[in-house]
Coordinates of C-alpha atoms in Angstrom, one line a residue:
M1 CA 2.3 -15.3 -9.2
F2 CA -0.5 -13.4 -7.7
T3 CA -0.3 -12.1 -4.2
K4 CA -3.4 -11.1 -2.3
G5 CA -3.2 -7.8 -0.2
G6 CA -4.2 -7.8 3.3
Y7 CA -5.4 -5.6 6.4
I8 CA -5.2 -5.3 10.0
Y9 CA -7.9 -3.8 12.0
F10 CA -9.2 -2.8 15.2
M11 CA -12.8 -3.3 16.3
S12 CA -14.1 -2.1 19.7
N13 CA -17.4 -1.9 21.5
W14 CA -19.7 1.2 21.7
R15 CA -18.1 2.4 25.0
R16 CA -14.7 2.0 23.6
T17 CA -13.7 -0.3 26.5
V18 CA -12.5 -3.2 24.7
L19 CA -10.0 -3.6 21.8
Y20 CA -9.8 -6.6 19.2
I21 CA -7.1 -6.6 16.7
G22 CA -7.5 -9.0 13.5
V23 CA -6.1 -9.7 10.2
T24 CA -8.0 -10.3 7.0
S25 CA -7.7 -10.4 3.2
N26 CA -11.2 -8.7 2.7
L27 CA -11.9 -5.9 5.1
A28 CA -15.3 -5.0 3.9
V29 CA -16.7 -8.5 4.3
R30 CA -14.9 -9.2 7.4
S31 CA -15.8 -5.8 9.3
H32 CA -19.6 -6.6 8.1
E33 CA -19.3 -10.1 9.9
H34 CA -18.2 -8.3 13.2
K35 CA -21.1 -5.7 12.7
V36 CA -23.6 -8.4 12.4
G37 CA -22.4 -10.6 15.2
E38 CA -20.8 -13.1 13.0
G39 CA -17.2 -12.2 13.9
S40 CA -14.9 -14.2 16.3
D41 CA -16.1 -15.3 19.6
F42 CA -14.3 -12.7 21.5
T43 CA -16.0 -9.8 19.4
K44 CA -19.0 -11.5 19.8
K45 CA -18.8 -12.0 23.8
Y46 CA -17.7 -8.3 24.0
N47 CA -20.0 -6.7 21.5
C48 CA -17.1 -5.3 19.3
T49 CA -18.8 -4.3 16.3
D50 CA -17.2 -0.8 15.4
L51 CA -14.2 -0.6 13.2
I52 CA -12.0 2.1 14.5
Y53 CA -8.7 1.5 12.6
F54 CA -7.1 -0.4 9.8
E55 CA -3.9 -0.4 7.8
C56 CA -3.6 -1.9 4.2
F57 CA -0.7 -3.9 3.0
D58 CA 0.2 -5.2 -0.3
C59 CA 0.3 -8.9 0.8
I60 CA -1.2 -11.0 3.6
E61 CA 2.1 -11.9 5.1
E62 CA 2.8 -8.2 5.7
A63 CA -0.6 -8.0 7.4
I64 CA -0.1 -10.9 9.7
A65 CA 3.6 -9.9 10.5
R66 CA 2.1 -6.4 11.8
E67 CA -0.7 -7.8 13.7
K68 CA 1.6 -10.0 15.5
Q69 CA 3.8 -7.0 16.2
L70 CA 0.9 -4.9 17.3
K71 CA -0.6 -7.9 19.6
K72 CA 2.7 -7.3 21.7
W73 CA 2.3 -3.6 22.3
R74 CA 0.9 -2.1 25.4
V75 CA -2.7 -1.2 25.4
D76 CA -2.0 2.5 25.6
W77 CA 0.3 2.4 22.6
K78 CA -2.5 0.9 20.8
W79 CA -5.0 3.8 21.7
D80 CA -2.4 6.1 20.6
L81 CA -2.0 4.6 17.4
I82 CA -5.6 4.7 16.7
C83 CA -6.2 8.1 18.0
K84 CA -3.6 9.6 15.7
K85 CA -5.7 8.5 12.7
N86 CA -9.2 8.6 14.1
P87 CA -9.2 11.0 17.0
D88 CA -12.9 10.9 17.5
L89 CA -13.0 7.1 17.7
R90 CA -16.0 7.0 15.3
D91 CA -16.8 3.6 13.4
L92 CA -15.2 3.5 10.0
Y93 CA -17.4 0.8 8.7
E94 CA -19.0 3.0 6.2
C95 CA -15.4 3.9 5.0
V96 CA -14.5 0.2 3.9
D97 CA -17.0 -0.4 1.0
G98 CA -14.3 -1.0 -1.6
Y99 CA -11.7 -2.7 0.6
T100 CA -11.9 -6.3 -0.7

């Protein structure tokens, strides 16, 4: 049986005042959709176009479970997690070309 990998990711606006967490099986395509304004209604409304964090999983079910876990976290815990891997809070969009 073929299992498809998955990703959780955080998007933010350019001021880094809004966080959005999502899950996808194709990080390159999904982050591009957010970048060009074709993402979720939330990311469109709050201009969350910058990919600032992501994690990779062997199967989409693991990614979904992690997303549910992270959505329960306090916002300061989420920022701490992000800043450990991306202390400059730079847009990681250019880094995800091969993440399909």
